[in-house]
Tab-separated table of C-alpha atoms in Angstrom:
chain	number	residue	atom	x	y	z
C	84	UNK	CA	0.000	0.000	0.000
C	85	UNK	CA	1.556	3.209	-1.343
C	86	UNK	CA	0.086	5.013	1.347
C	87	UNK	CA	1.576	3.022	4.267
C	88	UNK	CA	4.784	3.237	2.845
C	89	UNK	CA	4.438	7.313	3.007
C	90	UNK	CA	3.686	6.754	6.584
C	91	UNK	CA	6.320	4.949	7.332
C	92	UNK	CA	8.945	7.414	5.866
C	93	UNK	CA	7.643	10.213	7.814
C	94	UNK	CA	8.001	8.212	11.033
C	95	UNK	CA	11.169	6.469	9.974
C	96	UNK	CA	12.839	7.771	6.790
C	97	UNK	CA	13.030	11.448	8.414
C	98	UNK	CA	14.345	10.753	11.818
C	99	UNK	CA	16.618	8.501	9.853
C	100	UNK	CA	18.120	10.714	7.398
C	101	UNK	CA	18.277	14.096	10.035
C	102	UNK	CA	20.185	11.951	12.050
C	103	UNK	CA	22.675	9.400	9.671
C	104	UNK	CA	23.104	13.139	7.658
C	105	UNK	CA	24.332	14.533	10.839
C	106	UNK	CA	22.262	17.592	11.014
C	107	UNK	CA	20.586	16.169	14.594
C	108	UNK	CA	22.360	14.174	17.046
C	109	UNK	CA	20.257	10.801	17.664
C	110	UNK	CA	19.418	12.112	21.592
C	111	UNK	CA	17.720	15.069	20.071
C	112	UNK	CA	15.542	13.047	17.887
C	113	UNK	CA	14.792	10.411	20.836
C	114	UNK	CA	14.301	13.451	23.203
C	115	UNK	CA	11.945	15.236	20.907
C	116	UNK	CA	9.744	11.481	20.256
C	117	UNK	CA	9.425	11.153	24.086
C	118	UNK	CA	9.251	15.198	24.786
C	119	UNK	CA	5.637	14.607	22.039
C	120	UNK	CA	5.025	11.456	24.363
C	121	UNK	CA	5.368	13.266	27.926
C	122	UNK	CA	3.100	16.264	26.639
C	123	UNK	CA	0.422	13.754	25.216
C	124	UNK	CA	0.010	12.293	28.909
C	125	UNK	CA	-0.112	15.653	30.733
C	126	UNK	CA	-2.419	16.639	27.892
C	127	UNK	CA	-4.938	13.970	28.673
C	128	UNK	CA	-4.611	13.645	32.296
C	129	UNK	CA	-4.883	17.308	33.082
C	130	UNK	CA	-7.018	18.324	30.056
C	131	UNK	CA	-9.830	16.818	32.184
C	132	UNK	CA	-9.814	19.448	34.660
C	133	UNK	CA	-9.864	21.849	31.483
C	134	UNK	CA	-12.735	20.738	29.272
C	135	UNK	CA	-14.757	20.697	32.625
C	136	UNK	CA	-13.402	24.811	33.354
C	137	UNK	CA	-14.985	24.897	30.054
C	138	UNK	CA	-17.659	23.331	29.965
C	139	UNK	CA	-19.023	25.049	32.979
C	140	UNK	CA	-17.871	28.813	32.400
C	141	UNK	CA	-17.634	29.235	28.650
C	142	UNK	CA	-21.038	28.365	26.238
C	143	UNK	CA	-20.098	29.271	22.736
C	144	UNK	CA	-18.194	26.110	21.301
C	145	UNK	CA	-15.406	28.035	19.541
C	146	UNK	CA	-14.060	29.310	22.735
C	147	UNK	CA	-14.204	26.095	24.210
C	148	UNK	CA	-11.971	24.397	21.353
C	149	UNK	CA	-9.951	27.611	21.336
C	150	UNK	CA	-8.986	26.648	25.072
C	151	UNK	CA	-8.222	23.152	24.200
C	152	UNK	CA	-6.221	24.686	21.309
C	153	UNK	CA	-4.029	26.653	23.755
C	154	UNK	CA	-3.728	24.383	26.605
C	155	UNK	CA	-2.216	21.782	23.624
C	156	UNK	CA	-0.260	24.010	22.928
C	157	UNK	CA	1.038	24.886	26.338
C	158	UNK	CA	1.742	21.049	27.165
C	159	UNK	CA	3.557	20.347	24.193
C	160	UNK	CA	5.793	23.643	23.781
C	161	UNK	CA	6.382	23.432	27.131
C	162	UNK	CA	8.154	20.381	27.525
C	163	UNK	CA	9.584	21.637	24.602
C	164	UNK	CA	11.288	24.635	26.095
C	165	UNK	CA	11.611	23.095	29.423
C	166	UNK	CA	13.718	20.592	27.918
C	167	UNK	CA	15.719	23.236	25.894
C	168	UNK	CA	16.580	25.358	28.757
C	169	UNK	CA	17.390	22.708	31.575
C	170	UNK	CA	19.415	20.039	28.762
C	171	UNK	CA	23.402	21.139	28.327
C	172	UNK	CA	24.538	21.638	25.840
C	173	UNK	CA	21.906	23.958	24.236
C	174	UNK	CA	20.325	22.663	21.212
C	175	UNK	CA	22.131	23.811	17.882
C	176	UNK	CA	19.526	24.376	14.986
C	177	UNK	CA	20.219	21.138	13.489
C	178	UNK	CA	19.217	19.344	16.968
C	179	UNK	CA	16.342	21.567	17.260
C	180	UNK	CA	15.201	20.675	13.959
C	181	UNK	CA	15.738	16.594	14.661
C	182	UNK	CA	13.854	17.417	17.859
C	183	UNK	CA	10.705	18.363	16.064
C	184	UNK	CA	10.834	15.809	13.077
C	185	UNK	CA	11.308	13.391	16.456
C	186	UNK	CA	7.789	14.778	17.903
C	187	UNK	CA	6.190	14.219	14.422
C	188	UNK	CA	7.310	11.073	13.931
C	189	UNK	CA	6.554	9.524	17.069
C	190	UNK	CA	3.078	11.232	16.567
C	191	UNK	CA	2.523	9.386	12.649
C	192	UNK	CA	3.528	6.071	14.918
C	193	UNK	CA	0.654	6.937	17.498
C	194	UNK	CA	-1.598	7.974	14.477
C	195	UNK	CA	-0.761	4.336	12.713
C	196	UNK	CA	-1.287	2.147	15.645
C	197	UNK	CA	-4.474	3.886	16.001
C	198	UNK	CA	-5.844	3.355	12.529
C	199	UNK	CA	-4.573	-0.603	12.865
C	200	UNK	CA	-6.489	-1.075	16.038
C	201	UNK	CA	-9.452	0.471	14.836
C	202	UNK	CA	-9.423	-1.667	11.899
C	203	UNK	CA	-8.789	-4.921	13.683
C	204	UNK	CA	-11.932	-4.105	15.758
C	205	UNK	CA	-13.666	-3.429	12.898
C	206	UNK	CA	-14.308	0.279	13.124
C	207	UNK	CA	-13.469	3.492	11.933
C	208	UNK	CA	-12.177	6.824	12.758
C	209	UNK	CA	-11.745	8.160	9.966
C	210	UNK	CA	-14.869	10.530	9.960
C	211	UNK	CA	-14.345	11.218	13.829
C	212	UNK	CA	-11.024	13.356	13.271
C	213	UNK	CA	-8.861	14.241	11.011
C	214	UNK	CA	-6.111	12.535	9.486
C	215	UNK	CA	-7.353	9.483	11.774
C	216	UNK	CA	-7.574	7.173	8.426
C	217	UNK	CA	-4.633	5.641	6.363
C	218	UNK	CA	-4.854	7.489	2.774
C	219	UNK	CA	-3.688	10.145	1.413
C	220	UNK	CA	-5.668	12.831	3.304
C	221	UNK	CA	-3.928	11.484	5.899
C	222	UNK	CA	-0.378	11.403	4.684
C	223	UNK	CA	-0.655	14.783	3.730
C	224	UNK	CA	-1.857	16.111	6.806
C	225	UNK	CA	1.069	14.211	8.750
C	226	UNK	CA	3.046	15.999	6.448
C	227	UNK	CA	1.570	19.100	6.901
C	228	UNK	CA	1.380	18.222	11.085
C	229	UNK	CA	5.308	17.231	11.085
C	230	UNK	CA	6.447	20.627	9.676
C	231	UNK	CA	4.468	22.305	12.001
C	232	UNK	CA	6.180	20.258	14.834
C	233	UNK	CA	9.284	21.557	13.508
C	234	UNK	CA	8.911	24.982	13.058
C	235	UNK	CA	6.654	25.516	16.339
C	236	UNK	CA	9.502	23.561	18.604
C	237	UNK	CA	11.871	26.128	16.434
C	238	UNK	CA	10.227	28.810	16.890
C	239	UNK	CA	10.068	28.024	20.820
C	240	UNK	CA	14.350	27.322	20.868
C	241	UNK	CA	14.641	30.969	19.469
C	242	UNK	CA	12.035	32.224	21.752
C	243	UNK	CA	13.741	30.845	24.918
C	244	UNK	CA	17.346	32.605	24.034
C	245	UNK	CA	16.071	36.071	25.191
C	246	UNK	CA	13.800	38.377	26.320
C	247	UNK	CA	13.763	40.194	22.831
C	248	UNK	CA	12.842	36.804	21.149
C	249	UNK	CA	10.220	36.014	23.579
C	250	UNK	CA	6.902	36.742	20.737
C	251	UNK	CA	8.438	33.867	18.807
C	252	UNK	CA	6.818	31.854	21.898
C	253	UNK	CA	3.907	33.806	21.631
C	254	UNK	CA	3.707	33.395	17.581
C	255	UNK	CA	4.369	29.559	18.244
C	256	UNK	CA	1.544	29.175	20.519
C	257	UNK	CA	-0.748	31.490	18.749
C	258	UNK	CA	-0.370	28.897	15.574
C	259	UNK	CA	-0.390	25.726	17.557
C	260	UNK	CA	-3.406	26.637	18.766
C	261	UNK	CA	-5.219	27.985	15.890
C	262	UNK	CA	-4.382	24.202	14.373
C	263	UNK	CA	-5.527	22.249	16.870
C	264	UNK	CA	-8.731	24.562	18.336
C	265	UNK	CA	-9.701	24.242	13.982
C	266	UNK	CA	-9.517	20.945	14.512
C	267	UNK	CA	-10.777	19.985	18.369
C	268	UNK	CA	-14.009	22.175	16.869
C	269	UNK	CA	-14.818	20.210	13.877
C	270	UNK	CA	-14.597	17.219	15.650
C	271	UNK	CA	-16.851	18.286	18.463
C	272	UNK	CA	-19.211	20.256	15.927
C	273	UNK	CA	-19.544	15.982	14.051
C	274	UNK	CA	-17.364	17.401	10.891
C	275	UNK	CA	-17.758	14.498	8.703
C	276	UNK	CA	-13.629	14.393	8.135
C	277	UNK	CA	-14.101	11.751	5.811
C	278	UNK	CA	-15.767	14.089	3.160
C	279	UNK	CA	-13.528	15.393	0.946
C	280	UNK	CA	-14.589	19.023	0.440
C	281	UNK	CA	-14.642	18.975	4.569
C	282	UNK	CA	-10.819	17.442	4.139
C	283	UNK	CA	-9.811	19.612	1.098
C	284	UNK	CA	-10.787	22.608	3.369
C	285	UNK	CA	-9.565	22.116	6.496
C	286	UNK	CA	-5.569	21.141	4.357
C	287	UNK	CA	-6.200	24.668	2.751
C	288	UNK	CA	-6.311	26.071	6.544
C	289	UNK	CA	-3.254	23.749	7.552
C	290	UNK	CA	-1.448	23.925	4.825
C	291	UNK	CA	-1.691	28.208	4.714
C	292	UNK	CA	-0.826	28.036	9.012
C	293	UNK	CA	2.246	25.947	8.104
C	294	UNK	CA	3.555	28.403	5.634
C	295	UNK	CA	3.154	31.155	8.005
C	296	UNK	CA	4.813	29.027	10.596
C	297	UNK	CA	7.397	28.099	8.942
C	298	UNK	CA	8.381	31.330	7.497
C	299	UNK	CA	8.411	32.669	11.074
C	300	UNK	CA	10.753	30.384	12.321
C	301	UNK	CA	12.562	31.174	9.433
C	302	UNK	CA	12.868	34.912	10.529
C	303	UNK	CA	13.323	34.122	14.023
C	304	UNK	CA	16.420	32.097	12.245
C	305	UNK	CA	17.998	35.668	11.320
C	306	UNK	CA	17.339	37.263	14.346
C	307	UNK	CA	18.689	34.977	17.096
């Protein structure tokens, strides 16, 4: 299946090649795969407490996915910078980039043991979230998602090297969140993700929050 094998080189082919290229020392990669897997815990375990905060004090259903956006967003960026600002030496570029491909591997691993178990049980989520099935909707958005990790754990490790860099945190969460509020929203507003104009849309959105991502962290690049 073509589209496994596109799965499998974003969770093995990249962290592969940053790492035998040398542009990211292996740690990096590992750190940033179990840096995705800490946040994912505190994420669930805590984001209890959160969806009932919003539940009881907020009614419109955009504000309540726009809090689950940012509090995503918190967990994972800030393991991220935790780990950049406690770990010696301090990440070079090339280990902050390996750290991010690590997160979006580990995440297409999650995302493909998901899909497998669903199928074994004979069930499907592909129209319950997006990029839940195994096609090409969902390669591309784990495309998509993996760049993101990348340039949002970026823009974090230029954020977190002074007080004059500090919006780069702010930019990182602001984009983070817009991602995964769009996302937490159609889901809870039954999306059908399995339609293709609902799909085709919703990559538009990604696809145009990556670019703007990414070019930030380029930019924050240039001015560290």
């Amino acid at each position: 299946m073509p589209q496994f094998l596109a799965f499998l080189a974003l969770a093995i082919g990249l962290p592969l090649a940053i790492a035998l290229t040398g542009l990211s020392t292996w740690a990096w990669v590992g750190l940033g795969a179990a840096a995705w897997a800490v946040a994912l815990v505190i994420k669930i375990s805590a984001g209890t407490v959160v969806s009932v905060a919003s539940e009881r004090f907020l009614r419109r259903p955009a504000m309540k996915a726009a809090v689950w956006g940012l509090w995503s967003g918190l967990a994972e960026l800030g393991v991220a910078a935790i780990l950049f600002l406690t770990v010696e030496p301090f990440p070079a570029l090339g280990d902050t980039i390996g750290f991010g491909i690590g997160a979006g591997s580990v995440e297409v691993v999650f995302v493909l043991i998901s899909a497998v178990a669903s199928s074994s049980r004979g069930t499907s989520t592909e129209a319950d979230s997006p990029g839940a099935g195994m096609d090409w909707s969902g390669v591309i958005e784990r495309a998509l998602t993996s760049v993101g990790h990348v340039s949002s754990r970026g823009l974090v490790w230029s954020g977190v090297q002074g007080w004059c860099m500090a919006p780069a945190v702010v930019v990182a969460l602001t984009t983070f969140g817009l991602v995964d509020g769009v996302a937490t929203y159609g889901t809870n507003a039954k999306w059908d993700w399995h339609d293709p104009s609902v799909i085709r849309r919703f990559h538009r959105f990604l696809a145009l929050v990556t670019v703007l991502e990414a070019v930030a962290f380029g930019v924050s690049i240039v001015l560290v």
